[in-house]
Structures are given as C-alpha cells and as structure tokens.
Short mmCIF file of N, CA and C in Angstrom, two decimals:
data_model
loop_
_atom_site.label_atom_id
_atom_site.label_comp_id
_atom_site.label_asym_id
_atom_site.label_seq_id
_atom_site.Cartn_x
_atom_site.Cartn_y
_atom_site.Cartn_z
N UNK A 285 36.62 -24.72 91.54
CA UNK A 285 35.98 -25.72 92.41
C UNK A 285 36.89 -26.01 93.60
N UNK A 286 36.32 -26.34 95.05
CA UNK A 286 37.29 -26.75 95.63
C UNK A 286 37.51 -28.08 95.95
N UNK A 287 39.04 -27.93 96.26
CA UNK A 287 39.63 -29.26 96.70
C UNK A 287 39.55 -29.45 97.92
N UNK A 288 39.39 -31.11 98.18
CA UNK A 288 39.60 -31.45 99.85
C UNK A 288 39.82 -32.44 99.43
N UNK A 289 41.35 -32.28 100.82
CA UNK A 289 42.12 -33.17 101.18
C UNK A 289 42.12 -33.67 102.66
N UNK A 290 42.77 -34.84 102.71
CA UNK A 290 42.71 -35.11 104.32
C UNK A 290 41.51 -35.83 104.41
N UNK A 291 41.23 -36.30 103.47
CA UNK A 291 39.46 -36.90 103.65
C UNK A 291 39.83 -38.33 103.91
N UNK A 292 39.01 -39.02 104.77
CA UNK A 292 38.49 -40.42 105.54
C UNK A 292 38.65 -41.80 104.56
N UNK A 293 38.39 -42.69 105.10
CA UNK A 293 38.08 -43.94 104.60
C UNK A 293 36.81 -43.40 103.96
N UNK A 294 37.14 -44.34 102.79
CA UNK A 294 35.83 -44.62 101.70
C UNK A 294 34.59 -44.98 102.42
N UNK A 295 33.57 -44.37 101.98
CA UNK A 295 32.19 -45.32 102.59
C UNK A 295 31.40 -45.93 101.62
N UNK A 296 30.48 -46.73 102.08
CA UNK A 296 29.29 -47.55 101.32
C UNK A 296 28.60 -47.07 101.87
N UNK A 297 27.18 -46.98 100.56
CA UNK A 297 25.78 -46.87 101.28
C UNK A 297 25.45 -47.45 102.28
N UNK A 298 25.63 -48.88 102.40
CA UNK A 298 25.04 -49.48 103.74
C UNK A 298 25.59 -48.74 105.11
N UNK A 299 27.28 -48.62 104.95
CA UNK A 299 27.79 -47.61 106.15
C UNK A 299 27.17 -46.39 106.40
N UNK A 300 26.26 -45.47 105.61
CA UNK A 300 25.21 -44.06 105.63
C UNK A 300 24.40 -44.92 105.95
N UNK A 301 23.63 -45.88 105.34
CA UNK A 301 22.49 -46.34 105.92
C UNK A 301 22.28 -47.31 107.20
N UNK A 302 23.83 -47.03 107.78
CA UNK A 302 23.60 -47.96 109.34
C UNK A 302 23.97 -46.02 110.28
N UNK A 303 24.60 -45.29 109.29
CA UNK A 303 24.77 -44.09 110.16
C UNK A 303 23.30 -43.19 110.45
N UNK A 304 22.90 -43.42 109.10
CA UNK A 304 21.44 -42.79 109.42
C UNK A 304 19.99 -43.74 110.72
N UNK A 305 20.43 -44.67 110.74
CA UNK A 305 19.47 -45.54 112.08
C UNK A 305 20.07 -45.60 113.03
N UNK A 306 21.19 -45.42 112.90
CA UNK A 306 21.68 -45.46 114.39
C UNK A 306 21.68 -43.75 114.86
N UNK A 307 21.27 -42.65 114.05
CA UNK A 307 21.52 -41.30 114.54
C UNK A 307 19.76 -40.90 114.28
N UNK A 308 18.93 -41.40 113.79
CA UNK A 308 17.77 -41.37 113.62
C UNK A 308 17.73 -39.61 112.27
N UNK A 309 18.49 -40.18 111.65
CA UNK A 309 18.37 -39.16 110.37
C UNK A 309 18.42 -39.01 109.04
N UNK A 310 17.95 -38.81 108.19
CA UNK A 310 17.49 -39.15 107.08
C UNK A 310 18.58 -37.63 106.04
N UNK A 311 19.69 -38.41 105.93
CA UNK A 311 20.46 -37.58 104.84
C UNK A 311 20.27 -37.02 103.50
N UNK A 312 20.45 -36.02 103.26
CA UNK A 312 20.21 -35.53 101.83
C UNK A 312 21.50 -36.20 100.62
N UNK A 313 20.45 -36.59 99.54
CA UNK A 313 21.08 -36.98 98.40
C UNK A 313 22.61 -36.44 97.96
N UNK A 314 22.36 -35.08 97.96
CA UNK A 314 23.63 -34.42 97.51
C UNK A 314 24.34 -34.92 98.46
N UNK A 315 24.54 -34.23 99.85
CA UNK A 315 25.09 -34.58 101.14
C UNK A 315 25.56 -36.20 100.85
N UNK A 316 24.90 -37.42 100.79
CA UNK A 316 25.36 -38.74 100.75
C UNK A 316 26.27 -38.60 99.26
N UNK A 317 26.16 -38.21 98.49
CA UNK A 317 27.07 -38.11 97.17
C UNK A 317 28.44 -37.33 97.70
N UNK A 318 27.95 -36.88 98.14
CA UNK A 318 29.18 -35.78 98.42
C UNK A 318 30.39 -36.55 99.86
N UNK A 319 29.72 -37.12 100.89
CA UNK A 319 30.21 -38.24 101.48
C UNK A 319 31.15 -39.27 101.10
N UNK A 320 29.95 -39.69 99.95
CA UNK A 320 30.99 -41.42 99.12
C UNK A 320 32.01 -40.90 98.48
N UNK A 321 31.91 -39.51 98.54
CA UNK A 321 33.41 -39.18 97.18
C UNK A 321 34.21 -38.56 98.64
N UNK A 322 34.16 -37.88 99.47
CA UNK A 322 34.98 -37.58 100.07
C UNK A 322 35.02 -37.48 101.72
N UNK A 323 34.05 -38.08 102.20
CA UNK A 323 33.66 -38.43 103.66
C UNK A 323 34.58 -37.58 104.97
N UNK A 324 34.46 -36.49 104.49
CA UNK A 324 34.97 -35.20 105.50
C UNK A 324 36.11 -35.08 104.89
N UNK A 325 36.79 -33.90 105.35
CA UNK A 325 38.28 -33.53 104.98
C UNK A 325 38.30 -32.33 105.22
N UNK A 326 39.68 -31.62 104.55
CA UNK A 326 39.45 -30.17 104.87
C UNK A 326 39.90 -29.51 103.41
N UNK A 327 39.29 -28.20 103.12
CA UNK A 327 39.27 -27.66 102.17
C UNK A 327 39.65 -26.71 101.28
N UNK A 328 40.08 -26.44 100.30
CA UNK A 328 40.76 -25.08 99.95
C UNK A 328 40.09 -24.72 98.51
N UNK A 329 39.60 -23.36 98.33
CA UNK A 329 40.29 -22.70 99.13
C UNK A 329 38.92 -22.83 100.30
N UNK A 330 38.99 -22.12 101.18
CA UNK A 330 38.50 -22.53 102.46
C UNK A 330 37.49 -20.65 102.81
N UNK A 331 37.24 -20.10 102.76
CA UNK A 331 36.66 -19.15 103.32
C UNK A 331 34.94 -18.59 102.43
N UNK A 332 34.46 -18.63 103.75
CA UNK A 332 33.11 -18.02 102.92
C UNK A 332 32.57 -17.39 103.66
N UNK A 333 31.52 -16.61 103.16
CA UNK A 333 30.43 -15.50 103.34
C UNK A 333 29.86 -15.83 104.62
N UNK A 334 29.68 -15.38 105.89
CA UNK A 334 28.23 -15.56 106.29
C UNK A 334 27.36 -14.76 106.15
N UNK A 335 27.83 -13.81 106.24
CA UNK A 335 26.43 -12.32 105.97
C UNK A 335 27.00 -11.02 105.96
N UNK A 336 26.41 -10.03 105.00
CA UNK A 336 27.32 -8.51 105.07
C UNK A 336 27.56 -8.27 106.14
N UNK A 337 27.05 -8.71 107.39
CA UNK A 337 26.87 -8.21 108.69
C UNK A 337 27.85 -8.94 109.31
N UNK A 338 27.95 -9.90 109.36
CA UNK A 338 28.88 -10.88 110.18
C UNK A 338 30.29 -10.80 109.35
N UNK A 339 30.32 -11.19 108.43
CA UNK A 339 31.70 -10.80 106.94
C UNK A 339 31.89 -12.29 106.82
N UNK A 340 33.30 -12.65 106.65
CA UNK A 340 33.48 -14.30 106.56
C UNK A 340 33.90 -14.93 107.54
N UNK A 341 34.13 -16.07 107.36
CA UNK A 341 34.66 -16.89 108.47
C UNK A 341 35.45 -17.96 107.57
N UNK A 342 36.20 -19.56 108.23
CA UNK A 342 36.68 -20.41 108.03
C UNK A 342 36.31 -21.26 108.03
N UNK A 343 36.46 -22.04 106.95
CA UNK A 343 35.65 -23.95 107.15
C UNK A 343 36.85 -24.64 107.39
N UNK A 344 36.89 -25.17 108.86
CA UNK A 344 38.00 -25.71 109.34
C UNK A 344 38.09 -27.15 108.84
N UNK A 345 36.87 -27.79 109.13
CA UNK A 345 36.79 -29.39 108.74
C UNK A 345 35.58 -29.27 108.22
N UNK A 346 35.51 -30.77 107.18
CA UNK A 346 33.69 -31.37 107.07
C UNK A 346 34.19 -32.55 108.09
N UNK A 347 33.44 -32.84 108.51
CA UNK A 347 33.39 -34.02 109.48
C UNK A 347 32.73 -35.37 108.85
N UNK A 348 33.64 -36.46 109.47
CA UNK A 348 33.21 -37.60 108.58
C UNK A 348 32.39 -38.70 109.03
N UNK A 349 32.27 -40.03 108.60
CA UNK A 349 31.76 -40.89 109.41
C UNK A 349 32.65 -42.09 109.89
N UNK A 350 32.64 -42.55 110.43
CA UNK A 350 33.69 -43.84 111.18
C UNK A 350 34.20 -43.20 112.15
N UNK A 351 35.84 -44.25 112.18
CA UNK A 351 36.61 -44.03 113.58
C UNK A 351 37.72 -42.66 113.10
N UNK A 352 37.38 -41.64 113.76
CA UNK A 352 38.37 -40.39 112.79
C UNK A 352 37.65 -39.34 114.24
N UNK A 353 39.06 -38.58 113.94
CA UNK A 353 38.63 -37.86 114.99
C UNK A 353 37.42 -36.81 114.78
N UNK A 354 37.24 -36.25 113.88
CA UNK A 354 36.21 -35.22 113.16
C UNK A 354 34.81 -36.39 112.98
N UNK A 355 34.56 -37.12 113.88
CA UNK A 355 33.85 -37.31 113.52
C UNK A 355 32.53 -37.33 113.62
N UNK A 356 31.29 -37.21 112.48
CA UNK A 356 29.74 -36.94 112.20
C UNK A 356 29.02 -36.90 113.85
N UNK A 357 29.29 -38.60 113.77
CA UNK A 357 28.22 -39.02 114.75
C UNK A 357 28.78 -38.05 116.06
N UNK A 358 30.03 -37.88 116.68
CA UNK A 358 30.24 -37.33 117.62
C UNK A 358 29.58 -35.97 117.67
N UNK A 359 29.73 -35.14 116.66
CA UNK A 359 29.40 -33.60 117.00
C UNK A 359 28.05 -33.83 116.72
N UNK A 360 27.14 -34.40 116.18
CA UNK A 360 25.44 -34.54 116.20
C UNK A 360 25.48 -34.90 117.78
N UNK A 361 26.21 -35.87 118.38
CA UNK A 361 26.34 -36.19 119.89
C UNK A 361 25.81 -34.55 120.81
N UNK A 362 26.97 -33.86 120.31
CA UNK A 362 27.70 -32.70 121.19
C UNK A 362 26.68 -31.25 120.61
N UNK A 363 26.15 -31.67 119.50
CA UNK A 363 25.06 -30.34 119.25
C UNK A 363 23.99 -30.55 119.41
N UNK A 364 23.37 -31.77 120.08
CA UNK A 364 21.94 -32.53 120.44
C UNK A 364 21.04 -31.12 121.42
N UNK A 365 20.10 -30.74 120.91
CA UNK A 365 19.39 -29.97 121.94
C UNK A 365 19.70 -28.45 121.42
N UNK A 366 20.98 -28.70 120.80
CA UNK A 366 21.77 -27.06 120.86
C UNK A 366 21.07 -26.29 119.56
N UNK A 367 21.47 -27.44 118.66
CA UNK A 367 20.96 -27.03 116.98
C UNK A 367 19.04 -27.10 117.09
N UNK A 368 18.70 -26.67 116.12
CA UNK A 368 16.99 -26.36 116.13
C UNK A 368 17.16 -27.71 115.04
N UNK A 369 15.49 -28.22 115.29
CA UNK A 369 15.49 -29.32 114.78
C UNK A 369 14.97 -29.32 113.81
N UNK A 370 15.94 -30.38 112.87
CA UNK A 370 16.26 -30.59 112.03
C UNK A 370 17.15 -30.39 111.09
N UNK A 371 18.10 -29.93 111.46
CA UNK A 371 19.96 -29.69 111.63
C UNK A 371 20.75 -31.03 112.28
N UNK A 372 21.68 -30.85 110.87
CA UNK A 372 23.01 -31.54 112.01
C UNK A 372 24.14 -30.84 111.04
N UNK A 373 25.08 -30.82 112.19
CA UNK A 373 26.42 -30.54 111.87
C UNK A 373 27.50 -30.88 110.80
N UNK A 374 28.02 -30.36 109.83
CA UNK A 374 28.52 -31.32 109.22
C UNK A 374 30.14 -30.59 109.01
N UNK A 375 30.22 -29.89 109.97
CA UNK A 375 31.57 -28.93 109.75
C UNK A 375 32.03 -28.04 110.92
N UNK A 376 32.46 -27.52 111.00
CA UNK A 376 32.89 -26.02 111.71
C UNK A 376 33.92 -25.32 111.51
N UNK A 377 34.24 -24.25 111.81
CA UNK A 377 35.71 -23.10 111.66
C UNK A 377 36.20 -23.26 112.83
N UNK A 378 37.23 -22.36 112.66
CA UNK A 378 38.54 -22.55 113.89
C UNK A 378 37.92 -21.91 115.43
N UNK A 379 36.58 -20.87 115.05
CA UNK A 379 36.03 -20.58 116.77
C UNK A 379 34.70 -21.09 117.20
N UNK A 380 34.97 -22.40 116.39
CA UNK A 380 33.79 -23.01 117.58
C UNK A 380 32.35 -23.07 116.90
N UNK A 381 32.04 -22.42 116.05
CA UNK A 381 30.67 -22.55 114.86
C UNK A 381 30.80 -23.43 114.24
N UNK A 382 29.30 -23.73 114.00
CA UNK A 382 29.52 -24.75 113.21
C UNK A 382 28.73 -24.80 111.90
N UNK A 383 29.11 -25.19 111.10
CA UNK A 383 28.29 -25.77 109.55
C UNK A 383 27.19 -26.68 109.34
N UNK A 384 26.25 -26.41 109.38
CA UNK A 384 25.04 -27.32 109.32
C UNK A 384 24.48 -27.47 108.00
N UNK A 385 23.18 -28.79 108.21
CA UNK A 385 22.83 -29.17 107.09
C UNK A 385 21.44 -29.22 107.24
N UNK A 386 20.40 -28.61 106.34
CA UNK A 386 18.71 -28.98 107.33
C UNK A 386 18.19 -30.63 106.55
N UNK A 387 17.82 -31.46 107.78
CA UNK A 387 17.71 -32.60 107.44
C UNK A 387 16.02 -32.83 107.55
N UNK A 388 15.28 -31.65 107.34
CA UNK A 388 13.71 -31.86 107.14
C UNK A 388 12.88 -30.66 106.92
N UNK A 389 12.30 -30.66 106.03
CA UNK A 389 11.74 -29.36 105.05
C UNK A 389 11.37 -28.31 106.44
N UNK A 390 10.83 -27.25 106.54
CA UNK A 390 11.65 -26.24 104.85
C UNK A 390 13.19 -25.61 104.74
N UNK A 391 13.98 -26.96 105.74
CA UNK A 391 15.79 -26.43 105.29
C UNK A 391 16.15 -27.65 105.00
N UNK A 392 15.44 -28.60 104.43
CA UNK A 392 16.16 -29.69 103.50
C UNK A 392 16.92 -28.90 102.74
N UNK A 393 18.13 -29.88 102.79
CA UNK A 393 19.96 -29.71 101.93
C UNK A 393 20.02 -27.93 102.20
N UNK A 394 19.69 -27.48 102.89
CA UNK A 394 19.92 -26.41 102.86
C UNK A 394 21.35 -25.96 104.10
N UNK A 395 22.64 -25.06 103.68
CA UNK A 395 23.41 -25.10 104.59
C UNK A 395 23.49 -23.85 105.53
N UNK A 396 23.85 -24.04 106.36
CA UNK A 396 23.58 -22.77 107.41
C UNK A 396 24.49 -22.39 108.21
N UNK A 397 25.56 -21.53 109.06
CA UNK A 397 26.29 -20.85 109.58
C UNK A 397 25.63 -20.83 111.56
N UNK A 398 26.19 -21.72 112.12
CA UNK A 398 25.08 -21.57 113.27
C UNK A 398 26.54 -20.49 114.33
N UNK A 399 26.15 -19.55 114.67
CA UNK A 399 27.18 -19.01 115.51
C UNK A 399 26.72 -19.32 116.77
N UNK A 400 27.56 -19.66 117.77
CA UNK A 400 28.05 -19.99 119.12
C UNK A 400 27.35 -18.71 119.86
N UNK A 401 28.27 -17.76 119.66
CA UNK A 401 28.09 -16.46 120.36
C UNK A 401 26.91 -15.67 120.99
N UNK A 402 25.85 -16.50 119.38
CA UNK A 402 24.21 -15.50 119.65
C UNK A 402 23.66 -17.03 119.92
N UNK A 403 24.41 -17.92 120.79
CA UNK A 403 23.48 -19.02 120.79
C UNK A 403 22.19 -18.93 121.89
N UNK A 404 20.68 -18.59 121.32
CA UNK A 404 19.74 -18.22 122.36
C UNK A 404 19.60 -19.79 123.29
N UNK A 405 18.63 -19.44 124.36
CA UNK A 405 17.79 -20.26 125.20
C UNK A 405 17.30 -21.53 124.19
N UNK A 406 16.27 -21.03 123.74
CA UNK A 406 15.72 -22.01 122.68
C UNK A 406 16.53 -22.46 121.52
N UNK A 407 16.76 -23.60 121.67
CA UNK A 407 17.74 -23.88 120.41
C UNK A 407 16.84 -23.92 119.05
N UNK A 408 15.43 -23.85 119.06
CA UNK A 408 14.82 -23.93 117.89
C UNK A 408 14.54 -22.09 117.64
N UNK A 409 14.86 -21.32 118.27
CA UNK A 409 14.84 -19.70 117.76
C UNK A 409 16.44 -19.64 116.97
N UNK A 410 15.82 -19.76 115.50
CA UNK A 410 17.29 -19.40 114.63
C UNK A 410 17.68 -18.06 114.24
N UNK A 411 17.86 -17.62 115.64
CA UNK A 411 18.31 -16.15 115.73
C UNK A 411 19.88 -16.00 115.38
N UNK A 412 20.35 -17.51 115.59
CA UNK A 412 21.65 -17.23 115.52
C UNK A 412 22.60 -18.53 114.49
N UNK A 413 21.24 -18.30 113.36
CA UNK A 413 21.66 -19.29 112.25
C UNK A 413 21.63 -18.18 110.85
N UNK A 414 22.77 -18.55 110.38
CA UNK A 414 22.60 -17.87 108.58
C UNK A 414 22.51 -18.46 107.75
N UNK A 415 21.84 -18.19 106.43
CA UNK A 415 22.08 -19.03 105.22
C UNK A 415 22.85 -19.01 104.50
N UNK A 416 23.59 -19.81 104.06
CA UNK A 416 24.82 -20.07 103.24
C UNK A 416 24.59 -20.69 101.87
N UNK A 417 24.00 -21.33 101.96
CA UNK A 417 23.47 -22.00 100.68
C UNK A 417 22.68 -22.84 100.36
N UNK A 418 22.38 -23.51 99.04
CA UNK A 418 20.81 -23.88 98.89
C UNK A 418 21.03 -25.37 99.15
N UNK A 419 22.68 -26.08 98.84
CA UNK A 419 22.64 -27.40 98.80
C UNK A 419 24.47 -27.33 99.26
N UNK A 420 25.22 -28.30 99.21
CA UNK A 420 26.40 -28.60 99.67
C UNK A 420 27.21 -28.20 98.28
N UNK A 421 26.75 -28.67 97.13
CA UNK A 421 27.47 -28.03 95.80
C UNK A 421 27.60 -26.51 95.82
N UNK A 422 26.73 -25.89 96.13
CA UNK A 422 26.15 -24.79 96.25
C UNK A 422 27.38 -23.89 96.49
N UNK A 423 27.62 -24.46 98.39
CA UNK A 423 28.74 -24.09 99.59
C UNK A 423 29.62 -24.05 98.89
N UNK A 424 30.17 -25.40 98.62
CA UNK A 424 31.69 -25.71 97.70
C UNK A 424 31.89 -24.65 97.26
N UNK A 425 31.02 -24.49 95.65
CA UNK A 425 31.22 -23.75 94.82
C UNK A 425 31.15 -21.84 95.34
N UNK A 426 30.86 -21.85 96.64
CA UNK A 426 31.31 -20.38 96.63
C UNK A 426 32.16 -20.33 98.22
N UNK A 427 32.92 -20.97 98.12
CA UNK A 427 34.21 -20.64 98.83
C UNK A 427 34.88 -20.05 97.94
N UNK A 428 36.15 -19.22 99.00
CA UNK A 428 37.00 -18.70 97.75
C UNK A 428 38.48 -18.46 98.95
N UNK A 429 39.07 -18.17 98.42
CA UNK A 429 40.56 -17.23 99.08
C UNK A 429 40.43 -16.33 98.80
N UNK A 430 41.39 -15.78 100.12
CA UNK A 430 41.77 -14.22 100.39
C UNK A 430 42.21 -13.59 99.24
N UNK A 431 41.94 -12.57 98.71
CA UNK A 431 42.86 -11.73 97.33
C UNK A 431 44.19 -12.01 97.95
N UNK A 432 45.46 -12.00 97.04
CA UNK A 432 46.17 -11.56 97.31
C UNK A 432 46.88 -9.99 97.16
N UNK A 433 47.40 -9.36 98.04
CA UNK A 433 47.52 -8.06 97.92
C UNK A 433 48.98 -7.61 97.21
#
C-alpha cells in the first residue's frame, strides 16, 4: 500500500462542504475519505502506468485543500476550461500533467492521466486523457517503484 507523507492540515466535512460550494463541485465519497485521512501529500512508492503506449510517469503531489501551496482550489482555478467537464485535478508529476478525478457520470471517481502535450482545442475531446483507474483506492493501490537492478 502506499504511503504519503507531507500531507496538510486535517480537514472536516464542513471544510469539503464549504470547498465543494464555493468550487461548484460535488466530490466523490472515496475521494472525501481519502482527503480527511490525508488532504494531499506526496507519495511512495510513487510511479504508475499510463498506457503501454505512453509507459509511466510520476505522481509528484495530491493537492490539498486550505492555505498550502499545492493547493485543490488553485489548480481547479488554473485547469478551468482546459480539463473536459467534469474533471478536476487532484495531482500532477514533475512535467506538468496532471491527475484527475471525474466528478459526474460516466467518469464518476474515476482517475485519469490528462497529458499537456496532446492538449487539443476542445478541452472536452479526451484525446489526450488516459485511464488509470476505477476509484482513488484503485490508483494508490497500483503505484509501485522502480525494480531495483
């Protein structure tokens, strides 16, 4: 299982439920569980899949809520328009991608790999989104580290 460290002030529901009206978004269960226990941080071991095609990448941060520099509300700020709707951000690696979360069917709790690089015109053509997993336990549980050689 992985560990994360470096994680935020504790939250309360009411603090998700003043983050969700003030960002107009309706969080997934797991996602808010997964929050109250560790409200961003960073992780080890840290590397996962995006696709045979792409290979892996790095989960640099989860991003949290409050006054912290990683934080939620800012990059939903900074990916407004960019991400297809019903996404928000809840992470990224060291070049600039980011980790998303689908916040309304059919990618409820579902996590996704959005790359920068193939970012099209239309931010709702997810030409340049992958699936990663079915829920945030999901993610966790298949990170891994490098073999050692």
């Amino acid at each position: 299982m992985a560990e994360i460290f470096g994680s935020h002030d504790n939250l309360s529901i009411e603090k998700i439920e003043i983050f969700e009206n003030e960002n107009n978004v309706k969080l997934t269960e797991q996602y808010i569980k997964f929050l109250l226990k560790w409200n961003g941080g960073k992780v080890k071991p840290n590397l996962f899949m995006i696709s045979n095609e792409q290979g892996p990448s790095v989960l640099n941060v989860f991003y949290g809520i409050g006054d912290m520099y990683d934080n939620l509300t800012d990059f939903i700020e900074i990916m407004d328009e960019r991400l297809p709707v019903g996404f928000i951000p809840i992470g990224d690696d060291p070049s600039g991608n980011v980790i998303c979360i689908g916040t309304k069917k059919p990618y409820y709790d579902k996590i996704y790999f959005w790359d920068h690089e193939q970012e099209p015109e239309d931010p709702n053509n997810m030409s340049n989104m992958y699936f990663l997993a079915n829920d945030i336990d999901e993610f966790l549980s298949n990170l891994y580290e490098e073999p050692e050689v």
